[in-house]
Short mmCIF file of C-alpha atoms in Angstrom, two decimals:
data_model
loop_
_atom_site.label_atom_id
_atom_site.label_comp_id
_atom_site.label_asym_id
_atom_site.label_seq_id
_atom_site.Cartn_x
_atom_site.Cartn_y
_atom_site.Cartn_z
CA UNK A 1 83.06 169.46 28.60
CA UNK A 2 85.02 166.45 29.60
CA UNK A 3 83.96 167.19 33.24
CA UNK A 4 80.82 167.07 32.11
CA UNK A 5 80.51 163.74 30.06
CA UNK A 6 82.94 162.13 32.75
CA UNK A 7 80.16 162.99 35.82
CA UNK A 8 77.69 161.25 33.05
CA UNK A 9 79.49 158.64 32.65
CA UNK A 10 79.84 158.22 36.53
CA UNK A 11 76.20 158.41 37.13
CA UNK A 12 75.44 155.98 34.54
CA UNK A 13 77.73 153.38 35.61
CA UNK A 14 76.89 153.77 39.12
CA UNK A 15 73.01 153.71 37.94
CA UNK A 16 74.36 150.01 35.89
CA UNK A 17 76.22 148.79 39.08
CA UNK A 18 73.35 149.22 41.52
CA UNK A 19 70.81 147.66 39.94
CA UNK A 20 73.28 144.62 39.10
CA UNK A 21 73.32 144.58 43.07
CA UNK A 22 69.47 144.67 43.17
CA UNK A 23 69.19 142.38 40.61
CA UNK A 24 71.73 139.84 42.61
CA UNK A 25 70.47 140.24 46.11
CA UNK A 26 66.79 139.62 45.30
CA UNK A 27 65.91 136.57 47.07
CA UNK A 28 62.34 134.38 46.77
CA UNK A 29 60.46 131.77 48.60
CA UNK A 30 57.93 130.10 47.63
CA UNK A 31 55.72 128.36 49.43
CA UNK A 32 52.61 126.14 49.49
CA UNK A 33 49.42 127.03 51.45
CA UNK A 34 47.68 124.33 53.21
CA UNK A 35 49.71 121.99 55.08
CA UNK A 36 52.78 124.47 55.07
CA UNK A 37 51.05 127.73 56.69
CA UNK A 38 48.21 126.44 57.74
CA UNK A 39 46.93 123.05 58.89
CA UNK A 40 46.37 121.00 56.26
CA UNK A 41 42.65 120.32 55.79
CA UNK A 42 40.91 118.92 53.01
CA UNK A 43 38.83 121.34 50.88
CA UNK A 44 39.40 124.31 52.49
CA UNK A 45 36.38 126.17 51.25
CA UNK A 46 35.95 128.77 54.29
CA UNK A 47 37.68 131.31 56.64
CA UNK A 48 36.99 128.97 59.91
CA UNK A 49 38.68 125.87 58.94
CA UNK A 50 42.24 128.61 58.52
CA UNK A 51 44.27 127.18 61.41
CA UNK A 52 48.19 128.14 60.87
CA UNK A 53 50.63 125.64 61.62
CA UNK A 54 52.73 125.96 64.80
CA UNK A 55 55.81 128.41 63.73
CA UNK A 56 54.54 128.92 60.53
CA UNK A 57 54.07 132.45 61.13
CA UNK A 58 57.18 133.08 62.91
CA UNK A 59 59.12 131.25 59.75
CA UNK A 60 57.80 134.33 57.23
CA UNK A 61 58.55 136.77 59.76
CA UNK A 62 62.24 135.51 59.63
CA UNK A 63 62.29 135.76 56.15
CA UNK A 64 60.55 139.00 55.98
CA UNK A 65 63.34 140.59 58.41
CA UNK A 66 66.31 138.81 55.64
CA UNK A 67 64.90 140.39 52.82
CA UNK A 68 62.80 137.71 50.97
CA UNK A 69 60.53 138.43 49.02
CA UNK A 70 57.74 135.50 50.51
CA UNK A 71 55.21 134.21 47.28
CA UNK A 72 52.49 131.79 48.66
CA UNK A 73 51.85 129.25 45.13
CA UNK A 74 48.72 127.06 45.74
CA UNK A 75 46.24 124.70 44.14
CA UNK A 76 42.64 125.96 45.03
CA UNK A 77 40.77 123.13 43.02
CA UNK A 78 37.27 123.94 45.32
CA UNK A 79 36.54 126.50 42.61
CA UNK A 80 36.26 124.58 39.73
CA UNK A 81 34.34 121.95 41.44
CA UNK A 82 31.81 124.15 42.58
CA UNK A 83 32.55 123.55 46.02
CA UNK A 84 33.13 127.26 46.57
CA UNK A 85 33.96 130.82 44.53
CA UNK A 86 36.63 133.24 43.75
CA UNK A 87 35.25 135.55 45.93
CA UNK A 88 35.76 132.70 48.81
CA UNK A 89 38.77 131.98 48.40
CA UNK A 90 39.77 136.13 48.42
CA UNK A 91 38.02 135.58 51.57
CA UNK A 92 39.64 133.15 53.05
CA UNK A 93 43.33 134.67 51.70
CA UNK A 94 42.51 137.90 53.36
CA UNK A 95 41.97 136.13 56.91
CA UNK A 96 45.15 134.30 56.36
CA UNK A 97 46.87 137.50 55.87
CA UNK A 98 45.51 139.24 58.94
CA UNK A 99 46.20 136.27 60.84
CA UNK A 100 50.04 136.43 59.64
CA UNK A 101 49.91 140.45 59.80
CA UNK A 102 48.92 139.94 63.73
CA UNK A 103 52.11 137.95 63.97
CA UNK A 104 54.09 140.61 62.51
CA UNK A 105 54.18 138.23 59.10
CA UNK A 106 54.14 139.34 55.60
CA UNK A 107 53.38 137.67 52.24
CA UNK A 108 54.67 139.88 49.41
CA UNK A 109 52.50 137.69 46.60
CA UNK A 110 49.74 135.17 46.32
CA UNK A 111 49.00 133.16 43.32
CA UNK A 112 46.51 130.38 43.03
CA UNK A 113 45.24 128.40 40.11
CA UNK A 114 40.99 128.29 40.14
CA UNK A 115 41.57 124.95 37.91
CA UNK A 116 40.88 121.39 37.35
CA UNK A 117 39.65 119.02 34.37
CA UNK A 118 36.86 117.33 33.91
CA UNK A 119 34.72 119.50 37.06
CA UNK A 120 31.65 121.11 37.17
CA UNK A 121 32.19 125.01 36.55
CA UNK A 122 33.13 124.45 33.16
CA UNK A 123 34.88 127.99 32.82
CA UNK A 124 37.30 126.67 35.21
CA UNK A 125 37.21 122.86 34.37
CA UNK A 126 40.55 123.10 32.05
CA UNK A 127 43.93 122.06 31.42
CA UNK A 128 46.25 124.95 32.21
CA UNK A 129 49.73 126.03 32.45
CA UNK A 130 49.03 127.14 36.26
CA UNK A 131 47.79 124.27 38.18
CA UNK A 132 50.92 122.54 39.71
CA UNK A 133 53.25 120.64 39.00
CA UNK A 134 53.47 122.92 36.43
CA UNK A 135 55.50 125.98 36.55
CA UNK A 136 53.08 128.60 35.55
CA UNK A 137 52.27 130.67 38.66
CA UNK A 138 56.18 130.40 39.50
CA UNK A 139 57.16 131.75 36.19
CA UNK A 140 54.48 134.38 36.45
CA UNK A 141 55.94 135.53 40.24
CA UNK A 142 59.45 135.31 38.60
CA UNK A 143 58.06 138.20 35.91
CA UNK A 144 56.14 140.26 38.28
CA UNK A 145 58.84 140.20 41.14
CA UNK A 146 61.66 140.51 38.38
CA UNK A 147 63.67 137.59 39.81
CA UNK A 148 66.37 136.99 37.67
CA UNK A 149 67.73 133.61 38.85
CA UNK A 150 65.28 130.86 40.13
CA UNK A 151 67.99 128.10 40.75
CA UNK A 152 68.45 130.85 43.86
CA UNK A 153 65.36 130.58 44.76
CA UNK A 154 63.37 127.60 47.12
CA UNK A 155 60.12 125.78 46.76
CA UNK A 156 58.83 124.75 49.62
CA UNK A 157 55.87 122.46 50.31
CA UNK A 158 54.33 119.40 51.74
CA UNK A 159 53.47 116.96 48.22
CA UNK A 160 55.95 115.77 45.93
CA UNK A 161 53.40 118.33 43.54
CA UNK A 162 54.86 120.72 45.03
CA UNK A 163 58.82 119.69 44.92
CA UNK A 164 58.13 118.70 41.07
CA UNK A 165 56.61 122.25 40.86
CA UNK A 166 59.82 123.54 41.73
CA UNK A 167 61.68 121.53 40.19
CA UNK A 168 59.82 122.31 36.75
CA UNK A 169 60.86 126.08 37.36
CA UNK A 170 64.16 125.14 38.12
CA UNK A 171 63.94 126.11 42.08
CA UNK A 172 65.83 124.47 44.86
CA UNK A 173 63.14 122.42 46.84
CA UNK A 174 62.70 121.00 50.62
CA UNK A 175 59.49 118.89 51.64
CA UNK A 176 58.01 119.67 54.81
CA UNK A 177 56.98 117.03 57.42
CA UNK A 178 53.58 118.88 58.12
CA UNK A 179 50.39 118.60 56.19
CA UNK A 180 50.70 115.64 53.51
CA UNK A 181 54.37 115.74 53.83
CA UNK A 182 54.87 112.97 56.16
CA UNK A 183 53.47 110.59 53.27
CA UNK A 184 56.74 111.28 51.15
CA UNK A 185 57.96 108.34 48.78
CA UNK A 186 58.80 108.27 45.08
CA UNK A 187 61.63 107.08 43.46
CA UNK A 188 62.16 110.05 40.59
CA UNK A 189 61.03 113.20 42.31
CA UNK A 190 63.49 114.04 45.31
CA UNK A 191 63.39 117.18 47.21
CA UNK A 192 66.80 118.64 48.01
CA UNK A 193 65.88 118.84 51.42
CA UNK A 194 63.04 117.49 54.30
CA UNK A 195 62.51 119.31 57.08
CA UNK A 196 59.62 118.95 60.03
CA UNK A 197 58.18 122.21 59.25
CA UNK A 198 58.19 125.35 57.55
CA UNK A 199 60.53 127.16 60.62
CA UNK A 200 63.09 124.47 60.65
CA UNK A 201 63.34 124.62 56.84
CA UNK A 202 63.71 128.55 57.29
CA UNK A 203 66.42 128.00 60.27
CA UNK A 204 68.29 125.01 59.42
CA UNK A 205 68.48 126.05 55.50
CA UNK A 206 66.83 128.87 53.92
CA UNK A 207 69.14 131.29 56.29
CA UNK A 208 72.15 129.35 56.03
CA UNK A 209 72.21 128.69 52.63
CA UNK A 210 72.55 132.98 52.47
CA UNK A 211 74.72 133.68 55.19
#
């Protein structure tokens, strides 16, 4: 009998032990779209204007092979002002996959907020808790991916929208040169770190900071 509870008692505390590891290894990026995987282009409302920024591709390969999980967070304001559907921008997320996919890439989530006041779908023409700088889509990665710390985690994009995103949810942040990132100035919302591009900001930091 006390063999019994004893192996019970082993199993269960090995059971509590490994998913403490899971729970502390999990790693998460996240990263803007356009101007961070792609070339930044304004209004991207179609599948041919999806160019991916040099070494972008080779960055979330990196990550894939260290075991982050890799969450694309982006703005897709085109919906709400009519400039293009939901079914578009599936579209064009499903060519940006492939093009990743034929680089040996992988994104393990993709949330984007359809939203934007005062536009002219009104379904979509809100104020909502997605559309960055707030948190929302981070916080909704954080319950689906069950990450339990997100001061572990990075933000990484090419606006200071993006770094205050991160910031909001409490995430680590580095602005990238690429895209809009070049135009970086403010006085209150600092990124912990600018890089050139996505791949330095996956060499030079992302990999050290988990070696």
């Amino acid at each position: 009998m006390l063999k019994l509870w004893l192996k019970k008692y082993i199993i269960c505390y090995t059971n509590i032990f490994i998913a403490k590891i899971i729970q502390k290894v999990m790693k998460a990026l996240f990263l803007d779209r356009d101007g961070v995987i792609n070339v930044y282009k304004e209004r991207i409302t179609s599948p041919t204007q999806i160019e991916l920024v040099a070494n972008s591709a080779e960055a979330i390969k990196l990550l894939n092979e260290n075991n982050f999980k890799t969450i694309i967070i982006t703005n897709q304001p085109q919906i709400a002002m009519g400039l293009c559907t939901i079914q578009d921008v599936e579209t064009i997320h499903s060519f940006l996959l492939q093009l990743l996919s034929e680089r040996n890439a992988r994104i393990d989530g993709l949330y984007y907020c359809p939203h934007k006041p005062n536009q002219k779908i009104p379904e979509y023409s809100i104020k909502c808790e997605c559309r960055k700088p707030k948190p929302g889509m981070i916080l909704q990665a954080q319950k689906d991916f069950k990450i339990s710390d997100l001061s572990s985690c990075f933000m990484i994009g090419d606006t200071l929208a993006d770094i205050e995103t991160g910031k909001n949810a409490g995430c680590k942040t580095i602005l990238v040169k690429t895209g809009l990132g070049g135009e970086y100035s403010s006085d209150h919302i600092i990124p912990n770190y600018i890089t050139n591009d996505l791949y330095e900001a996956v060499t030079r930091i992302i990999l050290k900071n988990y070696d």
